[in-house]
Short mmCIF file of C-alpha atoms and ligand atoms in Angstrom, two decimals:
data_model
loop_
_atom_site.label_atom_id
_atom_site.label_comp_id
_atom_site.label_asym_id
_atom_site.label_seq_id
_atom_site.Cartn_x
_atom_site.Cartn_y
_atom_site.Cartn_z
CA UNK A 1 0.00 0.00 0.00
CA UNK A 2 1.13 3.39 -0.59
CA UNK A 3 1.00 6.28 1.94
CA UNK A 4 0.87 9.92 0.52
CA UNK A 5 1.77 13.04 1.95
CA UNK A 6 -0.08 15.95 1.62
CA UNK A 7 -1.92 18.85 2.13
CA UNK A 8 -5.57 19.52 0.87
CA UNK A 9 -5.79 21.53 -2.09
CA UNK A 10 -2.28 21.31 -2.95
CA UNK A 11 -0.08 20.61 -5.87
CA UNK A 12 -0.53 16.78 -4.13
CA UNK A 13 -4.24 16.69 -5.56
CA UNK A 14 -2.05 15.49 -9.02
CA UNK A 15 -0.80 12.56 -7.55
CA UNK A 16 -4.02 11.63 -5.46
CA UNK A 17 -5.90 12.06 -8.57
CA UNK A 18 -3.13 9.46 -10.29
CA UNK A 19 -3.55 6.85 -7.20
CA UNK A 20 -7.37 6.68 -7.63
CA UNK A 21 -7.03 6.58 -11.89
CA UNK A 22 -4.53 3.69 -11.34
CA UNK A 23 -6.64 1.71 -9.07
CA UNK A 24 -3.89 1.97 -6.10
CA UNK A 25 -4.87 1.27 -2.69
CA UNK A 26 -3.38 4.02 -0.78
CA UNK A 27 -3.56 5.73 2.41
CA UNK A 28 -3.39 9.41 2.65
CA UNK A 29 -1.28 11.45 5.45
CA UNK A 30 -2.15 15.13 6.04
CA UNK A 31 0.85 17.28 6.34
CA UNK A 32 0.81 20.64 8.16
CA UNK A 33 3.34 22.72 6.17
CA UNK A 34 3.58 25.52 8.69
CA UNK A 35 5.09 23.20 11.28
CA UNK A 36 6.41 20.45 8.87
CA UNK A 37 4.36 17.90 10.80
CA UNK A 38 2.61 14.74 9.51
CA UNK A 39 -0.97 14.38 11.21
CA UNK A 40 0.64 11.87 13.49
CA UNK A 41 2.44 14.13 14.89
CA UNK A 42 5.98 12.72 12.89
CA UNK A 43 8.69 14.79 11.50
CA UNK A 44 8.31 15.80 7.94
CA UNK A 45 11.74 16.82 7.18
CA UNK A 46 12.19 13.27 7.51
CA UNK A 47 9.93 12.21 4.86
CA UNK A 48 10.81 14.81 2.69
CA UNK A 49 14.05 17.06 3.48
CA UNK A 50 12.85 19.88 0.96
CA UNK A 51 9.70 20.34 3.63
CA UNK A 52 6.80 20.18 0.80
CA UNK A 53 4.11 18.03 -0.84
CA UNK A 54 3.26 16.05 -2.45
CA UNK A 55 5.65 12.80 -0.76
CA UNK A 56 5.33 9.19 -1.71
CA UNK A 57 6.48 6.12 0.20
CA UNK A 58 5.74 3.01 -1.57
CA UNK A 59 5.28 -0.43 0.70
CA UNK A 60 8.96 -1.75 0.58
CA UNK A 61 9.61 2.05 2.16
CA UNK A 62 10.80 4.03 -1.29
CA UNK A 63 10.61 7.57 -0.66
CA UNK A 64 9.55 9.08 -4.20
CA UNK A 65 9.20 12.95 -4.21
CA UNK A 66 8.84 16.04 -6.61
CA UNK A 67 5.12 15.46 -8.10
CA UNK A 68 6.36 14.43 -11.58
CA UNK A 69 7.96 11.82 -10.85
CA UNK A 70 6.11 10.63 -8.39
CA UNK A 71 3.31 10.57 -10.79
CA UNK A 72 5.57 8.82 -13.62
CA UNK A 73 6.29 6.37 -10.59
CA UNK A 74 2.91 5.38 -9.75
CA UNK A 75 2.01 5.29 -13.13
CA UNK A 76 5.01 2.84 -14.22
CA UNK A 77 4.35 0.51 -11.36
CA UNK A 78 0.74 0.03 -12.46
CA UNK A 79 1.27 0.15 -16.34
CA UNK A 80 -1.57 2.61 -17.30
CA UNK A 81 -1.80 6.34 -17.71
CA UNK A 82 1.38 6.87 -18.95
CA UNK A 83 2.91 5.27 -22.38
CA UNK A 84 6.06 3.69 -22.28
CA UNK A 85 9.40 4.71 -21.20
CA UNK A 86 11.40 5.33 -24.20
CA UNK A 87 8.35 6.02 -26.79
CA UNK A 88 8.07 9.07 -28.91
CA UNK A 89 4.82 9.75 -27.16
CA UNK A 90 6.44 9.17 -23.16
CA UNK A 91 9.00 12.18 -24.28
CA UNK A 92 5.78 14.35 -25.15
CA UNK A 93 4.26 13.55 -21.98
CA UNK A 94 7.77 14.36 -19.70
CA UNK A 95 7.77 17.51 -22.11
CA UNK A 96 3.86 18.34 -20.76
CA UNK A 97 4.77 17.65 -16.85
CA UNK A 98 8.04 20.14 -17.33
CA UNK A 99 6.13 22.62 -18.87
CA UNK A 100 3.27 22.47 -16.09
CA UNK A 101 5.60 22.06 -13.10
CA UNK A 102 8.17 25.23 -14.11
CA UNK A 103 6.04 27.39 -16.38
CA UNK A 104 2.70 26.86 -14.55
CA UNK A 105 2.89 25.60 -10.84
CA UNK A 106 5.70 27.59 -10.37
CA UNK A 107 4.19 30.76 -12.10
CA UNK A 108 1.33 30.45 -9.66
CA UNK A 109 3.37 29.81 -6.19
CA UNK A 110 4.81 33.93 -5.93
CA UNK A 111 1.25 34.99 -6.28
CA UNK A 112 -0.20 32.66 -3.44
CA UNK A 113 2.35 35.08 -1.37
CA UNK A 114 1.21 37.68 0.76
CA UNK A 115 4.92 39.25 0.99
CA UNK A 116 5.16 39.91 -2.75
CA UNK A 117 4.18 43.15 -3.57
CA UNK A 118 1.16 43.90 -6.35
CA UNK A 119 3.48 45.38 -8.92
CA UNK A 120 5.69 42.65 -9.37
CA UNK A 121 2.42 39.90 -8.85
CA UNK A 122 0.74 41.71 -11.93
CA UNK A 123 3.96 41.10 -13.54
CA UNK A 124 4.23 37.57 -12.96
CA UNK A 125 0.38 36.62 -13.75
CA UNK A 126 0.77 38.40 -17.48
CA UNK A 127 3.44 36.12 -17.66
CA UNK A 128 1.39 32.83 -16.08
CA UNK A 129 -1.27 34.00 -18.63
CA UNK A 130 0.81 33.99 -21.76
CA UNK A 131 1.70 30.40 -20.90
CA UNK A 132 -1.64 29.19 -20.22
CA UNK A 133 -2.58 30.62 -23.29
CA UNK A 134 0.13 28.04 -24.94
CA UNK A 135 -2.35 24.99 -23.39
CA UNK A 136 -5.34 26.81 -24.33
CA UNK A 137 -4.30 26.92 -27.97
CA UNK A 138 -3.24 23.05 -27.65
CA UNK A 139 -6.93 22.11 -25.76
CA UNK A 140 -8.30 23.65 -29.05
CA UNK A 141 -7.71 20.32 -30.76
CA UNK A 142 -7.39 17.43 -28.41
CA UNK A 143 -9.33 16.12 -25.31
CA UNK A 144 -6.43 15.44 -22.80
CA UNK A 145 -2.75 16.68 -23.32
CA UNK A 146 -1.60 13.80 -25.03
CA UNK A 147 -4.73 13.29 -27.25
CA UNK A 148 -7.49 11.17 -26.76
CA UNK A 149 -5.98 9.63 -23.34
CA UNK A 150 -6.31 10.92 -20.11
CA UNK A 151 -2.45 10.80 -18.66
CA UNK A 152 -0.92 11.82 -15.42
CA UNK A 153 -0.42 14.96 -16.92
CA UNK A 154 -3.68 16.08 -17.40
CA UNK A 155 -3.77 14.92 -13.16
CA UNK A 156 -1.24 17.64 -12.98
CA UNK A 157 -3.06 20.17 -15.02
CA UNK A 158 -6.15 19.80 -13.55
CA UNK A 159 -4.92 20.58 -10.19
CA UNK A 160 -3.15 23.77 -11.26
CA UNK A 161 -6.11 24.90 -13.07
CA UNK A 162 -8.25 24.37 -9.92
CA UNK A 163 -6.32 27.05 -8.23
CA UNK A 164 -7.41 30.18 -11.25
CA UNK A 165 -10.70 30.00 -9.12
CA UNK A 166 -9.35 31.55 -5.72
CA UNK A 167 -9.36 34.70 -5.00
CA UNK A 168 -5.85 35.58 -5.21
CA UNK A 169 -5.58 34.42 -8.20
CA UNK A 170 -8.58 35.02 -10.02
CA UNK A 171 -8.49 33.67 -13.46
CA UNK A 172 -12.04 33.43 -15.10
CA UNK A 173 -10.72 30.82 -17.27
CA UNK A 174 -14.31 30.25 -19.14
CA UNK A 175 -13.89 34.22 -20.18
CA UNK A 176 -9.93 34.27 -20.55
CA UNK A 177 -9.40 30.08 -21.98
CA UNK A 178 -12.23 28.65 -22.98
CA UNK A 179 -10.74 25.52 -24.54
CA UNK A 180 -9.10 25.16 -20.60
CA UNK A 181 -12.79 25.74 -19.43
CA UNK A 182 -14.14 23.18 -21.12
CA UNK A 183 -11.15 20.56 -20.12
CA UNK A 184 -11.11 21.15 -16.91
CA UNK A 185 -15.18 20.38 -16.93
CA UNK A 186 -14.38 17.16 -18.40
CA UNK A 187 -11.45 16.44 -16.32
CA UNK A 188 -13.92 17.48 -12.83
CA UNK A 189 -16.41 14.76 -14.32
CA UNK A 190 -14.43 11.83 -14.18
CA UNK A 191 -15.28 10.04 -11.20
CA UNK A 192 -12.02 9.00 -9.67
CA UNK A 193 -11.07 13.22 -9.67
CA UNK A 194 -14.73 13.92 -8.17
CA UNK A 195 -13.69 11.22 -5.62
CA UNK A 196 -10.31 12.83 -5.13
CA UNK A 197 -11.70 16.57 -5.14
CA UNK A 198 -14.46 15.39 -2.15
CA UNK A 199 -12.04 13.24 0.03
CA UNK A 200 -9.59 16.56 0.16
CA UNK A 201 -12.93 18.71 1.10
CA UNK A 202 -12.32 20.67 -2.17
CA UNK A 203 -16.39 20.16 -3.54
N1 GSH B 1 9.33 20.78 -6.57
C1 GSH B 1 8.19 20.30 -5.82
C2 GSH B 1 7.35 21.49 -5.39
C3 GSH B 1 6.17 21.09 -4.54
C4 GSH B 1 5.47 22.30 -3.96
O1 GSH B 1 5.60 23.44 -4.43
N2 GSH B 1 4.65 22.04 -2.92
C5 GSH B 1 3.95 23.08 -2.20
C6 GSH B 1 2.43 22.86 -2.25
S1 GSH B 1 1.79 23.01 -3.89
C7 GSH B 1 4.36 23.04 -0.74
O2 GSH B 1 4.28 22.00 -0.10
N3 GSH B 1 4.80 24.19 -0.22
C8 GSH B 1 5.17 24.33 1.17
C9 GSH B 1 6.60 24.71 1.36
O3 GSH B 1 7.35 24.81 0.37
O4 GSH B 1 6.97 24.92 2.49
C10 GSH B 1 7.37 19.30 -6.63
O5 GSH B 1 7.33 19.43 -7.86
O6 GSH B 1 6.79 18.37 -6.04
#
């Protein structure tokens, strides 16, 4: 069984997402990131010495972290939602989790912060914009990032997506990207990410 850290909400929604796609039986451990403590009360440096979620210890005790690769992980071990290492198509899909882990995730974090002033944060979300826009323009034309399959990158982008609709962020996405509206609706509708969304208290 595996046990994953996290904290509701968070960039760990991707891999929760993956666990329930893949069929995994899992358990899940809430982390409080203020105090780096696991709901037991444990140490989460230990788990994870960079302090943050999502972590991922498998049942012979691996330690995976950094969300994708952790997602590749669980999706190797259970042969579905990624295609195979090596393939033409398993490049495009380490190409997709790149792009939404260092353009995207990353473009959002600074404006989540309430020390960064509102000059440079309208800076930064032009920029998040332009490269949403990129995955917009590629939604015009396919169902799921890699086509007509739903991959652990579209786990990924779902969960980054979920966060345009807080306030400090405030993307209307159906006004700015429709294409992104309309995938993340489809994305919401499948039932293991409705069963994912509820069990963090996120519907
Ligand atoms: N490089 C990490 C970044 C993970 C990350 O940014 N996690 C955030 C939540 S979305 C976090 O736990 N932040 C708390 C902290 O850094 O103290 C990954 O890709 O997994």
């Amino acid at each position: 069984m595996y046990k994953l850290y996290y904290a509701p909400g968070a960039c760990s929604l991707s891999p929760h997402i993956v666990l329930r796609e893949a069929g995994q039986d899992f358990k899940m451990v809430k982390v409080n990131l203020a105090e780096k403590k696991t709901e037991d009360g444990g140490d989460f440096w230990a788990k994870n010495p960079g302090g943050y979620v999502p972590a991922l210890e498998a049942a012979d005790g691996t330690m995976v972290t950094e969300g994708p690769v952790i997602v590749q992980y669980i999706a190797d071990k259970a042969g579905k939602l990624a295609p195979a290492y090596g393939t033409a198509e398993r490049y495009k899909l380490m190409t997709w989790l790149n792009y939404i882990t260092s353009e995207l995730h990353k473009g959002f974090s600074p404006l989540f912060n309430a020390k960064v002033q509102d000059e440079s944060k309208a800076v930064l979300k032009d920029r998040l914009k332009h490269r949403l826009g990129v995955v917009d323009k590629h939604m015009a034309s396919n169902q799921f990032l890699l086509g007509k399959d739903f991959t652990v990158a579209d786990a990924y982008l779902f969960t980054v997506l979920s966060w345009t609709k807080r306030p400090v962020i405030a993307i209307d996405l159906a006004k700015e990207f429709p294409n992104l509206a309309a995938y993340f609706a489809r994305v919401s509708a499948r039932p293991a990410v409705a069963e994912a969304m509820k069990a963090e208290g996120l519907s």
